[in-house]
Coordinates of C-alpha atoms in Angstrom, one line a residue:
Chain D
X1 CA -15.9 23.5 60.2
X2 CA -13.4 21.4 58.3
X3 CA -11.3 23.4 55.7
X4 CA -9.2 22.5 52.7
X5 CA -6.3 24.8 51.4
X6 CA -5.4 24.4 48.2
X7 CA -2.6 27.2 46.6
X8 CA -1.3 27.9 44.4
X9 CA -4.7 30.0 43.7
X10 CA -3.3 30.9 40.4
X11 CA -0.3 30.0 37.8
X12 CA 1.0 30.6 34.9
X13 CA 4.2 28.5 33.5
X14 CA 5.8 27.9 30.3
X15 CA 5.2 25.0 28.8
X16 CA 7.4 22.0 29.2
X17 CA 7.4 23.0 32.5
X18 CA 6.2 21.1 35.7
X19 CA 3.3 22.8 37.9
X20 CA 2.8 21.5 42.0
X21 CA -0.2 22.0 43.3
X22 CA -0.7 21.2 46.9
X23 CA -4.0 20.4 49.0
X24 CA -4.0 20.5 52.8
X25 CA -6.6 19.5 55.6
X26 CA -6.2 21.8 58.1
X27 CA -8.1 20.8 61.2
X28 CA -9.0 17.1 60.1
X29 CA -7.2 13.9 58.9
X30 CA -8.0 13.2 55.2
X31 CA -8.3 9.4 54.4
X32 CA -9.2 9.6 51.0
X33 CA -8.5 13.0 48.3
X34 CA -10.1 13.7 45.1
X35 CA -8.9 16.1 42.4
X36 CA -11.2 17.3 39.9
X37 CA -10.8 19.1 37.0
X38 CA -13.1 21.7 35.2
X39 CA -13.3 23.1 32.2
X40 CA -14.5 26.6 31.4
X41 CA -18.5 26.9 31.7
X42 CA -17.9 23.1 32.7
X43 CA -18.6 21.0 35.4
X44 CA -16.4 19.3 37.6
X45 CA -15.1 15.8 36.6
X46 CA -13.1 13.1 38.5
X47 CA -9.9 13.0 37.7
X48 CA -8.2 10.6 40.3
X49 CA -8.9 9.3 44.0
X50 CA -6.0 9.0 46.2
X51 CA -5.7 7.2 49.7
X52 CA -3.2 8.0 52.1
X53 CA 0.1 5.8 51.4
X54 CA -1.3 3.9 48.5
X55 CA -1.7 4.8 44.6
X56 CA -3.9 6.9 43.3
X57 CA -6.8 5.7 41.4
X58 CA -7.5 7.5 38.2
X59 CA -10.3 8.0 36.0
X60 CA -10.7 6.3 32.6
X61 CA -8.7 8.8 30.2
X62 CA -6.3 10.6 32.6
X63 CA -3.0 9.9 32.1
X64 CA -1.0 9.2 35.3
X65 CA 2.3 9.4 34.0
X66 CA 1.3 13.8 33.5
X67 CA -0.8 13.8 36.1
X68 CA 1.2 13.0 39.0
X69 CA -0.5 12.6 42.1
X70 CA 1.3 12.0 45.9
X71 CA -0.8 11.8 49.2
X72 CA 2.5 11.2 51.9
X73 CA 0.4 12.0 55.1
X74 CA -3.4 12.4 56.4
X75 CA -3.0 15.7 55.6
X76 CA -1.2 17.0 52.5
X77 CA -2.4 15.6 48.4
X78 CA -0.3 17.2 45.7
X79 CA -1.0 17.2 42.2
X80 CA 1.9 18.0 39.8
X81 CA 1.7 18.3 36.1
X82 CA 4.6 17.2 34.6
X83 CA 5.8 19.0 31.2
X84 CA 2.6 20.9 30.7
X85 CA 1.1 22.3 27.5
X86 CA -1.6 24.8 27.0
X87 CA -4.7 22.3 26.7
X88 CA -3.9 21.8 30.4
X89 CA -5.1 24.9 31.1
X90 CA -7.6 24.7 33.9
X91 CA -9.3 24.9 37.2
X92 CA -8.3 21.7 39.2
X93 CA -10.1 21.5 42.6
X94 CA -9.2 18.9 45.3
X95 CA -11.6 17.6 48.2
X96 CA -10.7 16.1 50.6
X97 CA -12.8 13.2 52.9
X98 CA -12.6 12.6 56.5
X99 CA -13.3 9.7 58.6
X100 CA -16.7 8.3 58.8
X101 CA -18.5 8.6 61.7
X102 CA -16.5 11.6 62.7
X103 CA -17.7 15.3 63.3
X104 CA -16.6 16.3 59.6
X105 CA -17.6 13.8 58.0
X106 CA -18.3 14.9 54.6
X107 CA -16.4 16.1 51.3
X108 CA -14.8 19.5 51.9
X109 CA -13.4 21.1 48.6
X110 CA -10.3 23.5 48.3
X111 CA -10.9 27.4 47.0
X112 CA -8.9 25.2 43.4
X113 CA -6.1 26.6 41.5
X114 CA -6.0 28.4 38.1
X115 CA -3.5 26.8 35.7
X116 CA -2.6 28.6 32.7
X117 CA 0.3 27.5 30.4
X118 CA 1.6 29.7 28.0
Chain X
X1 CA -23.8 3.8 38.4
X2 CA -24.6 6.9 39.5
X3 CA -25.8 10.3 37.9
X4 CA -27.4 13.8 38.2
X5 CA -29.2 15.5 35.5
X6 CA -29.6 19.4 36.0
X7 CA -32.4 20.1 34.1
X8 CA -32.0 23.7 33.6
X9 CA -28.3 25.5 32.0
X10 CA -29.6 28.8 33.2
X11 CA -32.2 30.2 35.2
X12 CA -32.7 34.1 35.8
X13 CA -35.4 35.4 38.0
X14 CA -35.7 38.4 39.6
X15 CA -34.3 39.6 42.9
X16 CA -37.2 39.6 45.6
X17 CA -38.7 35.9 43.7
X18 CA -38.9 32.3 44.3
X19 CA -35.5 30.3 43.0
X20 CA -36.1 26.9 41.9
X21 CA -33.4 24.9 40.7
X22 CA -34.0 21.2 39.7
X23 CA -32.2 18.4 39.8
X24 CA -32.6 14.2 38.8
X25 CA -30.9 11.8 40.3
X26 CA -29.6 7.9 39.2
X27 CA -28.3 5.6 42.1
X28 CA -27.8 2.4 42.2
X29 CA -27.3 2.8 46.0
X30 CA -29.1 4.8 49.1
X31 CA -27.6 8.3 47.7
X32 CA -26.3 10.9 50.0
X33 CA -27.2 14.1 47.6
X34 CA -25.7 17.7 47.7
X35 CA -26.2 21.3 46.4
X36 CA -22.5 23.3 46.2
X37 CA -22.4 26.6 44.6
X38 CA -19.8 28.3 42.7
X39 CA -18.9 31.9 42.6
X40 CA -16.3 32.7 39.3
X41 CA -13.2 31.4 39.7
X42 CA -13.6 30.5 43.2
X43 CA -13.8 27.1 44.9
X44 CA -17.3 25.6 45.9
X45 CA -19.1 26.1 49.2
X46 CA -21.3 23.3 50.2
X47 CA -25.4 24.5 50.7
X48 CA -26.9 21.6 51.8
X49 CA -26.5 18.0 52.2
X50 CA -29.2 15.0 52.2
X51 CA -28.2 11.5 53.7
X52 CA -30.5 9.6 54.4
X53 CA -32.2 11.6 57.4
X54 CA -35.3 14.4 57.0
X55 CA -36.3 14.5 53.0
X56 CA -36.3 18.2 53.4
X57 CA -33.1 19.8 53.9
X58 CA -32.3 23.5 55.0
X59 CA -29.3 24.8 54.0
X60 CA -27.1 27.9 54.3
X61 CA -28.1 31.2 53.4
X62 CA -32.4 30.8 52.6
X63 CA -31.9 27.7 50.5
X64 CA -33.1 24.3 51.2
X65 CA -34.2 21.4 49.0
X66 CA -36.5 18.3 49.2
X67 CA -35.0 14.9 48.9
X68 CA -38.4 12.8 46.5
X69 CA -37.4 9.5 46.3
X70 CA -40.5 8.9 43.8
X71 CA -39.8 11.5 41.6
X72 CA -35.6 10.7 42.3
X73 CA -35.5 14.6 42.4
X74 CA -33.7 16.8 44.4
X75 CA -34.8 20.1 43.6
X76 CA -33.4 23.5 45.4
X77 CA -35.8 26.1 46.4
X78 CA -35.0 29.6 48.1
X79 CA -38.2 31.7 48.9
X80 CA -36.7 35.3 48.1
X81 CA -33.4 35.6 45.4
X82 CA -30.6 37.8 46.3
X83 CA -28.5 39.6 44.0
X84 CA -25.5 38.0 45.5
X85 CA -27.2 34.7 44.9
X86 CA -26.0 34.9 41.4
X87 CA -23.2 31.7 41.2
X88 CA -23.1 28.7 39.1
X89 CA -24.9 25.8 41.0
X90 CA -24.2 22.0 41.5
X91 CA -26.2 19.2 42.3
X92 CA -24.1 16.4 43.5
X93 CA -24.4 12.5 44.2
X94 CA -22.6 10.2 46.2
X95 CA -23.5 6.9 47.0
X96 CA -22.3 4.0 49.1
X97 CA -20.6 2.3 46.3
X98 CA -18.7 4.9 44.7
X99 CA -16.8 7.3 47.2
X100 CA -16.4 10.1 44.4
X101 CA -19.3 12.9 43.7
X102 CA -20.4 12.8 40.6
X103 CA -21.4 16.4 39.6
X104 CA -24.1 18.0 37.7
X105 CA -23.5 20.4 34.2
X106 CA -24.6 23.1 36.7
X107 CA -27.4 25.7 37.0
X108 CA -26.1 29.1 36.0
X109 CA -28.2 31.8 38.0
X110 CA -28.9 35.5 37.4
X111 CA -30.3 37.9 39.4
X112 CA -32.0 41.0 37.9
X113 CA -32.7 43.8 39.8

């Protein structure tokens, strides 16, 4: 089936620092990536919707100018968190979507990454 | 607008019982509706998946759920827990309008031996 590979799994970085996390679809073109964002004990929520060679959309109260977010090819999203403090501390998933009508079609999510700022 | 109410924060039962795990729903479109579980600090895994086709689902590992359009409930049922069914549980919508999921709080669920 399709799969998503998302890594770093975990980091830790000082803060001030910048953090890339990168999402791949690895047997299927994504048109459209979603990061998400989740608390501890929380549910996942929306942070920005991006579409292959176009700007992300982001979700009322996420700022894109520390949340930056690139999606180059079909295949590859990053997220990067510019100058990063401890209340970004968190588990960001990304999920990628693939074409409709084609075998995959569906939302397939990455295993997320573990940011921790110190 | 779309949203999911998850009507229960935790649920335990006991391993060799019924699971029920219940869910609400608010479209304003045809929804396609989803059950993802979480295991700590691990990505999710999708169970099952409702769009539009047979109102009762059957998913991955025992677990299926029934799409109600009435009731705008899409509750997930497994006939027999596992211990290693013990994971955090989210019920998901997506509709035509809005290409996101919106996500549930989650189901927290224990297994006791």
């Amino acid at each position: 089936g399709a799969v998503v590979s998302q890594h770093p799994s975990r980091v830790i970085c000082k803060s001030g620092t910048s953090v890339k996390i990168e999402c791949r679809s690895l047997d299927f073109q994504a048109t459209t990536m979603f990061w998400y964002r989740q608390f501890p004990k929380q549910s996942l929520m929306l942070m920005a919707t991006s579409n292959e060679g176009s700007k992300a959309t982001y979700e009322q109260g996420v700022e894109k100018d520390k949340f930056l977010i690139n999606h180059a090819s079909l295949t590859l999203s990053t997220l990067t968190v510019t100058s990063a403090h401890p209340e970004d501390s968190s588990f960001y998933i990304c999920s990628a979507r693939d074409f409709p009508g084609t075998l995959n079609y569906g939302y397939t999510f990455g295993s997320g990454t573990r940011l921790t700022v110190v | 607008a779309q949203s999911v109410t998850q009507l229960d924060s935790h649920v335990s039962v006991s391993e060799g019982t019924p699971v029920l795990l219940r869910c609400n729903y608010s479209s304003s479109y045809s929804p396609s509706l989803f059950w993802y579980v979480q295991h700590p600090n691990k990505g999710l895994q999708l169970l099952l998946k409702y769009t539009s086709a047979a109102t009762l689902v059957k998913g991955i590992n025992g677990f299926e759920a029934e799409f109600k359009k009435s009731e705008t409930s899409f509750h997930l049922t497994k006939p027999s827990a596992h211990m290693s069914d013990a994971a955090e549980y989210f019920c998901v919508v997506s509709d035509t309008g809005r290409r996101a999921l919106t996500f549930g709080s989650g189901t927290r669920l224990q297994v006791q031996p």
